[in-house]
Amino acid sequence: MYNTKYVLPGLLIFLALFTSPFWAGKVFGTASYERPKLALPAGEKECIEPVEYMRTEHMQILDTWRDQALREGKRTYVASNGKVWNISLQNTCMKCHTNKAEFCDKCHTSNSVTPYCWDCHVEPKGNR
Amino acid sequence: MIEKVLKGSPKFYVWLVFLGSLIGLGAFTYLFQMKYGLSITGMSRDVSWGFYIAQFTYLVGVAASAVMLVLPAYFHHYKKFKKMIIFGEFMAIGAVLMCMLFIVADMGQPQRMLNVMLHPTPNSVMFYDMMVLMGYLVLNAVIGWTTLECERHQVEPPKWIKPLIYLSIFWAFSIHTVTAFLYSGLPGRHYFLTAIMAARFLSSAFCAGPSILLLLLFVVRKMTGFNPGKEAVQTLTKIITYAMGINVFFFLLEVFTAFYSGVPGHAHPIAYLFSGHGGHVDWITGFMWVGAILAILSLALLIPPSLRDNEKLLPWSLAILVTATWIDKGLGLIIGGFTPNPFEKYTVYTPTVPELLISLGIFATGLFVVSILWKIALDVKKEAGTF
Amino acid sequence: MKRSRRQFLKVASLSVLGLSTHLATGGIVNAAQQGEQYLPNEHGLKAGRWAMVIDTRAFETPADFEACVTACHKVHNVPHIPNHQDIKWLWTDKYEHVFPEQSNNHMSEALEKRDFLVLCNHCENPPCVRVCPTKATYKRPDGIVAMDYHRCIGCRFCMAGCPYGARSFNFSDPRKHLDMAEVNPEFPTRMIGVVEKCNFCVERLAQGLMPACVEAAEGKIVFGDLNDPESEVRKVLAENFTIRRKPAVGTQPGVYYII
């Protein structure tokens, strides 16, 4: 290989920079991600599905709900535990999760996620 | 061959920087449109398509017009066109790019533009329009680049280029027919709902596009001394003249059907374009009359052979033709289709300054791409000795 | 040396491509496997083909129309925009504008003065659905022409295609023209850059309720299933002379007017 003394260190530096998101926080002790403390709903103790499933799949669930309710006309959701829910972001999800700022926004903001749901869907009154 | 762009005269780079500044201005204005939406345009609930779509329609025609060189050169072996053809193909690339940019500029939710591909809808003409535009861009890029590269190395183009060229001939007609179908299939818009729309589009394209090509080549001739060839220019001008004659004839056919039949739906849009409504004229009325007069004038300057072959007069005649077709096929078409609205009411459409600035930026982008591609073509020809 | 470096690059790029495709598709397969079900609402109203008959004779005062328009626009958070880039789902106009192809230059004075409610006709053969490149507007099996605001790219081809001028575009952010403290919290607003129109109150039908305008009209508007020969709409249509807007364009509208 020509110019080995430049290419090899260059490659190593590049690899280091490229993988830095994975190790830089630990090495320099700067970033530490703490799961935000969310304000849980006062009433219901259980969401439509178990917490862990909701945490990982709520985006997918909302997409499926959207298509099923709007495009297929199927507005009733029978959960895996048999409970029956009305498919609606504003009238089901937000009926319990009334504090958008302390629930939805907490994780979204710290993960730099900006879903555009709220451009159209009306937030519960408490938050505006 | 891209390296050809890196070596040029200072004037060339000043030109690119100038275009770049216009592009920047357009992009900056587009930021406002992204924030405030299409409310910064002059469009309304009644006239829901405007300047952007008008430019898109005109430029699809310009893109399709490359076929007026390709068809004689490759299908009929008219060798005199072979020198110019790469410029036509490269101009088509610039035109298609501008079309796509105008469509994006016109969309309310451009970040969702991939939905057209993610949810293919075979019954929608716009779906096909998107596909044929992409296909045409790829075709011209591949054909143009390959033939230019072969010219540089002084070899015959590869065999597989021939079927692609024949495909591009057919494709050119199809992109503009599909664009015409966007209009001629709408049941509620009487100005558009006519079978002759596709024929009008094609005839208008085949005079406007080659005219723009010749005008740009005249500029290039002044700047670099590249001569497309006297006979080639004269033949192309003959084609342009026939196409313009047919274009004007087709428009007069529309006028006859509208006014002799007396059916209000057909007549009202044309009456509005040329005489306003309720005793009141808008800016579009003067605009259309200028277009009509220039159209006749361009024919008067192109039909007599002595005037058509007059090299000093020709750029003016062609510029007049381009202006006339731009007026008719651009704003004349769109405003006529949407006015009066389905309630027989009249809402005036006037493009706003932001709309025009964004459009200017897009035109500058097209010119930028064409400048770069033509520079490459010219330098390759110089290198290969086919200048 | 040259050939093997070229081969190395070819193999390497193919493997990276293969690996990333595998990773990408692997992520998509992670769908729900929990055994949930999606069903239509049990208490929702169902029909083969929803249609509406407006008795234009019964609307007497401006207040009658106001009631319907306000009901619709309030329930659906339709903004009021005082310029040409306005949005309307339900509004009124005069005979010569609503039925321009059935014009009559010696109409009775009463008919000339009469206002007619205008809305999306939810056609049987909708041109807007035909032209939409993303199926953002689509026809439901029950005949309602629906809008999916999530998918709309704002190309406005549907607006060009509608022969009735029933569609509105959000030229600006509709929330700029809405008092967010007063909106209906049970229904979303729309966002900038999408097209909207009357939706025959699909969300109310799913709850077993009549459309908002029908409820506000208190009998002046009849709404029901055209496919059900026993329905009230069929009765009203059988007993009265009705017309539809622009029958010549072949759209088969679902809104009938008793003149």
mmCIF file of N, CA and C in Angstrom, chain C residues 30-109:
data_model
loop_
_atom_site.group_PDB
_atom_site.id
_atom_site.type_symbol
_atom_site.label_atom_id
_atom_site.label_comp_id
_atom_site.label_asym_id
_atom_site.label_seq_id
_atom_site.Cartn_x
_atom_site.Cartn_y
_atom_site.Cartn_z
ATOM 1 N N ASN C 30 -40.427 -7.134 13.166
ATOM 2 C CA ASN C 30 -40.688 -7.076 14.594
ATOM 3 C C ASN C 30 -42.079 -6.526 14.894
ATOM 4 N N ALA C 31 -43.094 -7.002 14.199
ATOM 5 C CA ALA C 31 -44.443 -6.454 14.368
ATOM 6 C C ALA C 31 -45.141 -7.085 15.565
ATOM 7 N N ALA C 32 -46.418 -6.738 15.693
ATOM 8 C CA ALA C 32 -47.179 -7.213 16.848
ATOM 9 C C ALA C 32 -47.495 -8.691 16.704
ATOM 10 N N GLN C 33 -47.232 -9.420 17.768
ATOM 11 C CA GLN C 33 -47.619 -10.828 17.729
ATOM 12 C C GLN C 33 -48.432 -11.137 18.958
ATOM 13 N N GLN C 34 -49.259 -10.164 19.361
ATOM 14 C CA GLN C 34 -49.891 -10.309 20.662
ATOM 15 C C GLN C 34 -51.312 -10.835 20.571
ATOM 16 N N GLY C 35 -51.820 -10.978 19.384
ATOM 17 C CA GLY C 35 -53.177 -11.511 19.295
ATOM 18 C C GLY C 35 -54.249 -10.468 19.468
ATOM 19 N N GLU C 36 -53.979 -9.221 19.027
ATOM 20 C CA GLU C 36 -55.036 -8.226 19.145
ATOM 21 C C GLU C 36 -55.916 -8.281 17.916
ATOM 22 N N GLN C 37 -57.042 -7.595 18.058
ATOM 23 C CA GLN C 37 -58.004 -7.601 16.958
ATOM 24 C C GLN C 37 -58.465 -6.191 16.683
ATOM 25 N N TYR C 38 -58.816 -5.957 15.431
ATOM 26 C CA TYR C 38 -59.376 -4.673 15.039
ATOM 27 C C TYR C 38 -60.753 -4.938 14.458
ATOM 28 N N LEU C 39 -61.744 -4.263 15.042
ATOM 29 C CA LEU C 39 -63.115 -4.503 14.606
ATOM 30 C C LEU C 39 -63.834 -3.189 14.376
ATOM 31 N N PRO C 40 -64.828 -3.203 13.510
ATOM 32 C CA PRO C 40 -65.656 -1.996 13.409
ATOM 33 C C PRO C 40 -66.486 -1.841 14.686
ATOM 34 N N ASN C 41 -66.852 -0.578 14.987
ATOM 35 C CA ASN C 41 -67.649 -0.334 16.194
ATOM 36 C C ASN C 41 -68.984 -1.047 16.106
ATOM 37 N N GLU C 42 -69.340 -1.720 17.200
ATOM 38 C CA GLU C 42 -70.618 -2.444 17.202
ATOM 39 C C GLU C 42 -71.786 -1.492 17.097
ATOM 40 N N HIS C 43 -71.670 -0.360 17.823
ATOM 41 C CA HIS C 43 -72.804 0.557 17.861
ATOM 42 C C HIS C 43 -72.736 1.577 16.722
ATOM 43 N N GLY C 44 -71.790 1.400 15.794
ATOM 44 C CA GLY C 44 -71.691 2.345 14.687
ATOM 45 C C GLY C 44 -72.803 2.127 13.683
ATOM 46 N N LEU C 45 -73.128 3.175 12.938
ATOM 47 C CA LEU C 45 -74.132 3.057 11.882
ATOM 48 C C LEU C 45 -73.464 2.505 10.638
ATOM 49 N N LYS C 46 -74.172 1.588 9.991
ATOM 50 C CA LYS C 46 -73.582 0.992 8.799
ATOM 51 C C LYS C 46 -74.515 1.174 7.617
ATOM 52 N N ALA C 47 -73.946 1.224 6.445
ATOM 53 C CA ALA C 47 -74.780 1.369 5.249
ATOM 54 C C ALA C 47 -74.028 0.836 4.047
ATOM 55 N N GLY C 48 -74.803 0.567 2.986
ATOM 56 C CA GLY C 48 -74.177 0.159 1.737
ATOM 57 C C GLY C 48 -73.729 1.363 0.947
ATOM 58 N N ARG C 49 -74.543 2.424 1.025
ATOM 59 C CA ARG C 49 -74.210 3.631 0.290
ATOM 60 C C ARG C 49 -74.906 4.801 0.997
ATOM 61 N N TRP C 50 -74.131 5.588 1.766
ATOM 62 C CA TRP C 50 -74.685 6.732 2.459
ATOM 63 C C TRP C 50 -75.079 7.818 1.463
ATOM 64 N N ALA C 51 -76.216 8.439 1.707
ATOM 65 C CA ALA C 51 -76.625 9.541 0.844
ATOM 66 C C ALA C 51 -77.419 10.548 1.665
ATOM 67 N N MET C 52 -77.614 11.717 1.092
ATOM 68 C CA MET C 52 -78.241 12.815 1.825
ATOM 69 C C MET C 52 -79.267 13.483 0.924
ATOM 70 N N VAL C 53 -80.442 13.803 1.483
ATOM 71 C CA VAL C 53 -81.433 14.557 0.726
ATOM 72 C C VAL C 53 -81.697 15.850 1.490
ATOM 73 N N ILE C 54 -81.468 16.973 0.824
ATOM 74 C CA ILE C 54 -81.666 18.275 1.462
ATOM 75 C C ILE C 54 -82.972 18.855 0.947
ATOM 76 N N ASP C 55 -83.892 19.111 1.881
ATOM 77 C CA ASP C 55 -85.153 19.731 1.466
ATOM 78 C C ASP C 55 -84.948 21.243 1.465
ATOM 79 N N THR C 56 -84.672 21.792 0.292
ATOM 80 C CA THR C 56 -84.321 23.211 0.227
ATOM 81 C C THR C 56 -85.519 24.109 0.514
ATOM 82 N N ARG C 57 -86.739 23.534 0.411
ATOM 83 C CA ARG C 57 -87.918 24.367 0.673
ATOM 84 C C ARG C 57 -88.060 24.645 2.159
ATOM 85 N N ALA C 58 -87.528 23.699 2.972
ATOM 86 C CA ALA C 58 -87.770 23.805 4.410
ATOM 87 C C ALA C 58 -86.840 24.805 5.095
ATOM 88 N N PHE C 59 -85.759 25.169 4.429
ATOM 89 C CA PHE C 59 -84.840 26.141 5.023
ATOM 90 C C PHE C 59 -85.394 27.532 4.781
ATOM 91 N N GLU C 60 -85.796 28.220 5.868
ATOM 92 C CA GLU C 60 -86.468 29.502 5.664
ATOM 93 C C GLU C 60 -85.603 30.697 6.021
ATOM 94 N N THR C 61 -85.008 30.669 7.234
ATOM 95 C CA THR C 61 -84.258 31.847 7.658
ATOM 96 C C THR C 61 -82.761 31.582 7.574
ATOM 97 N N PRO C 62 -81.951 32.644 7.531
ATOM 98 C CA PRO C 62 -80.503 32.455 7.573
ATOM 99 C C PRO C 62 -80.077 31.643 8.789
ATOM 100 N N ALA C 63 -80.845 31.757 9.867
ATOM 101 C CA ALA C 63 -80.484 31.019 11.079
ATOM 102 C C ALA C 63 -80.526 29.519 10.844
ATOM 103 N N ASP C 64 -81.455 29.080 9.982
ATOM 104 C CA ASP C 64 -81.543 27.646 9.685
ATOM 105 C C ASP C 64 -80.227 27.147 9.106
ATOM 106 N N PHE C 65 -79.697 27.931 8.141
ATOM 107 C CA PHE C 65 -78.434 27.521 7.529
ATOM 108 C C PHE C 65 -77.289 27.634 8.512
ATOM 109 N N GLU C 66 -77.293 28.743 9.277
ATOM 110 C CA GLU C 66 -76.225 28.965 10.265
ATOM 111 C C GLU C 66 -76.073 27.771 11.183
ATOM 112 N N ALA C 67 -77.242 27.256 11.599
ATOM 113 C CA ALA C 67 -77.210 26.136 12.547
ATOM 114 C C ALA C 67 -76.414 24.966 11.988
ATOM 115 N N CYS C 68 -76.713 24.643 10.720
ATOM 116 C CA CYS C 68 -76.024 23.490 10.119
ATOM 117 C C CYS C 68 -74.544 23.758 9.908
ATOM 118 N N VAL C 69 -74.247 24.926 9.313
ATOM 119 C CA VAL C 69 -72.848 25.237 8.999
ATOM 120 C C VAL C 69 -72.022 25.327 10.275
ATOM 121 N N THR C 70 -72.589 26.007 11.281
ATOM 122 C CA THR C 70 -71.840 26.147 12.531
ATOM 123 C C THR C 70 -71.635 24.791 13.191
ATOM 124 N N ALA C 71 -72.682 23.958 13.165
ATOM 125 C CA ALA C 71 -72.546 22.639 13.780
ATOM 126 C C ALA C 71 -71.387 21.880 13.150
ATOM 127 N N CYS C 72 -71.371 21.877 11.809
ATOM 128 C CA CYS C 72 -70.315 21.161 11.090
ATOM 129 C C CYS C 72 -68.947 21.735 11.397
ATOM 130 N N HIS C 73 -68.827 23.037 11.243
ATOM 131 C CA HIS C 73 -67.506 23.649 11.369
ATOM 132 C C HIS C 73 -66.988 23.596 12.809
ATOM 133 N N LYS C 74 -67.926 23.613 13.779
ATOM 134 C CA LYS C 74 -67.479 23.546 15.179
ATOM 135 C C LYS C 74 -67.001 22.148 15.518
ATOM 136 N N VAL C 75 -67.784 21.151 15.100
ATOM 137 C CA VAL C 75 -67.424 19.772 15.441
ATOM 138 C C VAL C 75 -66.084 19.395 14.826
ATOM 139 N N HIS C 76 -65.827 19.903 13.636
ATOM 140 C CA HIS C 76 -64.627 19.498 12.913
ATOM 141 C C HIS C 76 -63.511 20.525 12.949
ATOM 142 N N ASN C 77 -63.650 21.533 13.808
ATOM 143 C CA ASN C 77 -62.576 22.526 13.950
ATOM 144 C C ASN C 77 -62.170 23.130 12.617
ATOM 145 N N VAL C 78 -63.178 23.523 11.820
ATOM 146 C CA VAL C 78 -62.889 24.147 10.537
ATOM 147 C C VAL C 78 -62.615 25.629 10.789
ATOM 148 N N PRO C 79 -61.459 26.134 10.397
ATOM 149 C CA PRO C 79 -61.137 27.534 10.703
ATOM 150 C C PRO C 79 -61.913 28.489 9.809
ATOM 151 N N HIS C 80 -62.075 29.708 10.310
ATOM 152 C CA HIS C 80 -62.701 30.736 9.479
ATOM 153 C C HIS C 80 -61.600 31.652 8.969
ATOM 154 N N ILE C 81 -61.374 31.633 7.652
ATOM 155 C CA ILE C 81 -60.288 32.431 7.064
ATOM 156 C C ILE C 81 -60.904 33.444 6.118
ATOM 157 N N PRO C 82 -60.766 34.728 6.434
ATOM 158 C CA PRO C 82 -61.491 35.758 5.669
ATOM 159 C C PRO C 82 -60.796 36.202 4.382
ATOM 160 N N ASN C 83 -60.273 35.260 3.606
ATOM 161 C CA ASN C 83 -59.713 35.674 2.314
ATOM 162 C C ASN C 83 -59.930 34.551 1.307
ATOM 163 N N HIS C 84 -59.305 34.646 0.134
ATOM 164 C CA HIS C 84 -59.572 33.666 -0.917
ATOM 165 C C HIS C 84 -58.929 32.317 -0.653
ATOM 166 N N GLN C 85 -58.090 32.235 0.392
ATOM 167 C CA GLN C 85 -57.469 30.942 0.702
ATOM 168 C C GLN C 85 -58.228 30.306 1.851
ATOM 169 N N ASP C 86 -59.578 30.351 1.734
ATOM 170 C CA ASP C 86 -60.410 29.943 2.854
ATOM 171 C C ASP C 86 -60.691 28.444 2.817
ATOM 172 N N ILE C 87 -61.265 27.989 3.938
ATOM 173 C CA ILE C 87 -61.594 26.568 4.065
ATOM 174 C C ILE C 87 -63.061 26.467 4.432
ATOM 175 N N LYS C 88 -63.787 25.674 3.655
ATOM 176 C CA LYS C 88 -65.176 25.456 4.034
ATOM 177 C C LYS C 88 -65.586 24.040 3.718
ATOM 178 N N TRP C 89 -66.312 23.429 4.653
ATOM 179 C CA TRP C 89 -66.819 22.083 4.466
ATOM 180 C C TRP C 89 -68.267 22.138 4.033
ATOM 181 N N LEU C 90 -69.008 23.094 4.596
ATOM 182 C CA LEU C 90 -70.434 23.218 4.309
ATOM 183 C C LEU C 90 -70.736 24.703 4.212
ATOM 184 N N TRP C 91 -71.354 25.117 3.128
ATOM 185 C CA TRP C 91 -71.690 26.527 2.982
ATOM 186 C C TRP C 91 -72.902 26.667 2.064
ATOM 187 N N THR C 92 -73.277 27.903 1.792
ATOM 188 C CA THR C 92 -74.481 28.109 0.986
ATOM 189 C C THR C 92 -74.162 28.957 -0.238
ATOM 190 N N ASP C 93 -75.013 28.799 -1.237
ATOM 191 C CA ASP C 93 -74.911 29.642 -2.421
ATOM 192 C C ASP C 93 -76.261 29.643 -3.123
ATOM 193 N N LYS C 94 -76.353 30.479 -4.149
ATOM 194 C CA LYS C 94 -77.627 30.634 -4.839
ATOM 195 C C LYS C 94 -77.774 29.611 -5.973
ATOM 196 N N TYR C 95 -78.991 29.483 -6.479
ATOM 197 C CA TYR C 95 -79.319 28.468 -7.480
ATOM 198 C C TYR C 95 -78.412 28.557 -8.703
ATOM 199 N N GLU C 96 -78.220 29.774 -9.219
ATOM 200 C CA GLU C 96 -77.459 29.909 -10.477
ATOM 201 C C GLU C 96 -76.004 29.466 -10.312
ATOM 202 N N HIS C 97 -75.518 29.446 -9.071
ATOM 203 C CA HIS C 97 -74.130 29.029 -8.845
ATOM 204 C C HIS C 97 -74.035 27.562 -8.466
ATOM 205 N N VAL C 98 -75.077 27.073 -7.785
ATOM 206 C CA VAL C 98 -75.038 25.671 -7.367
ATOM 207 C C VAL C 98 -75.403 24.764 -8.529
ATOM 208 N N PHE C 99 -76.344 25.237 -9.376
ATOM 209 C CA PHE C 99 -76.788 24.432 -10.517
ATOM 210 C C PHE C 99 -76.600 25.218 -11.822
ATOM 211 N N PRO C 100 -75.355 25.563 -12.166
ATOM 212 C CA PRO C 100 -75.147 26.434 -13.330
ATOM 213 C C PRO C 100 -75.573 25.787 -14.639
ATOM 214 N N GLU C 101 -75.634 24.441 -14.652
ATOM 215 C CA GLU C 101 -76.002 23.793 -15.909
ATOM 216 C C GLU C 101 -77.489 23.537 -16.002
ATOM 217 N N GLN C 102 -78.219 23.989 -14.989
ATOM 218 C CA GLN C 102 -79.687 23.890 -15.062
ATOM 219 C C GLN C 102 -80.265 25.281 -14.891
ATOM 220 N N SER C 103 -79.606 26.255 -15.524
ATOM 221 C CA SER C 103 -80.005 27.632 -15.288
ATOM 222 C C SER C 103 -81.344 27.917 -15.942
ATOM 223 N N ASN C 104 -81.995 28.878 -15.390
ATOM 224 C CA ASN C 104 -83.349 29.211 -15.823
ATOM 225 C C ASN C 104 -83.446 30.723 -15.698
ATOM 226 N N ASN C 105 -83.678 31.410 -16.815
ATOM 227 C CA ASN C 105 -83.656 32.868 -16.731
ATOM 228 C C ASN C 105 -84.986 33.470 -16.299
ATOM 229 N N HIS C 106 -85.980 32.594 -16.043
ATOM 230 C CA HIS C 106 -87.241 33.126 -15.509
ATOM 231 C C HIS C 106 -87.667 32.315 -14.298
ATOM 232 N N MET C 107 -86.747 32.251 -13.349
ATOM 233 C CA MET C 107 -87.062 31.490 -12.135
ATOM 234 C C MET C 107 -88.058 32.256 -11.294
ATOM 235 N N SER C 108 -88.767 31.512 -10.457
ATOM 236 C CA SER C 108 -89.651 32.189 -9.512
ATOM 237 C C SER C 108 -88.792 33.003 -8.547
ATOM 238 N N GLU C 109 -89.396 34.054 -8.024
ATOM 239 C CA GLU C 109 -88.635 34.935 -7.136
ATOM 240 C C GLU C 109 -88.165 34.177 -5.907
#
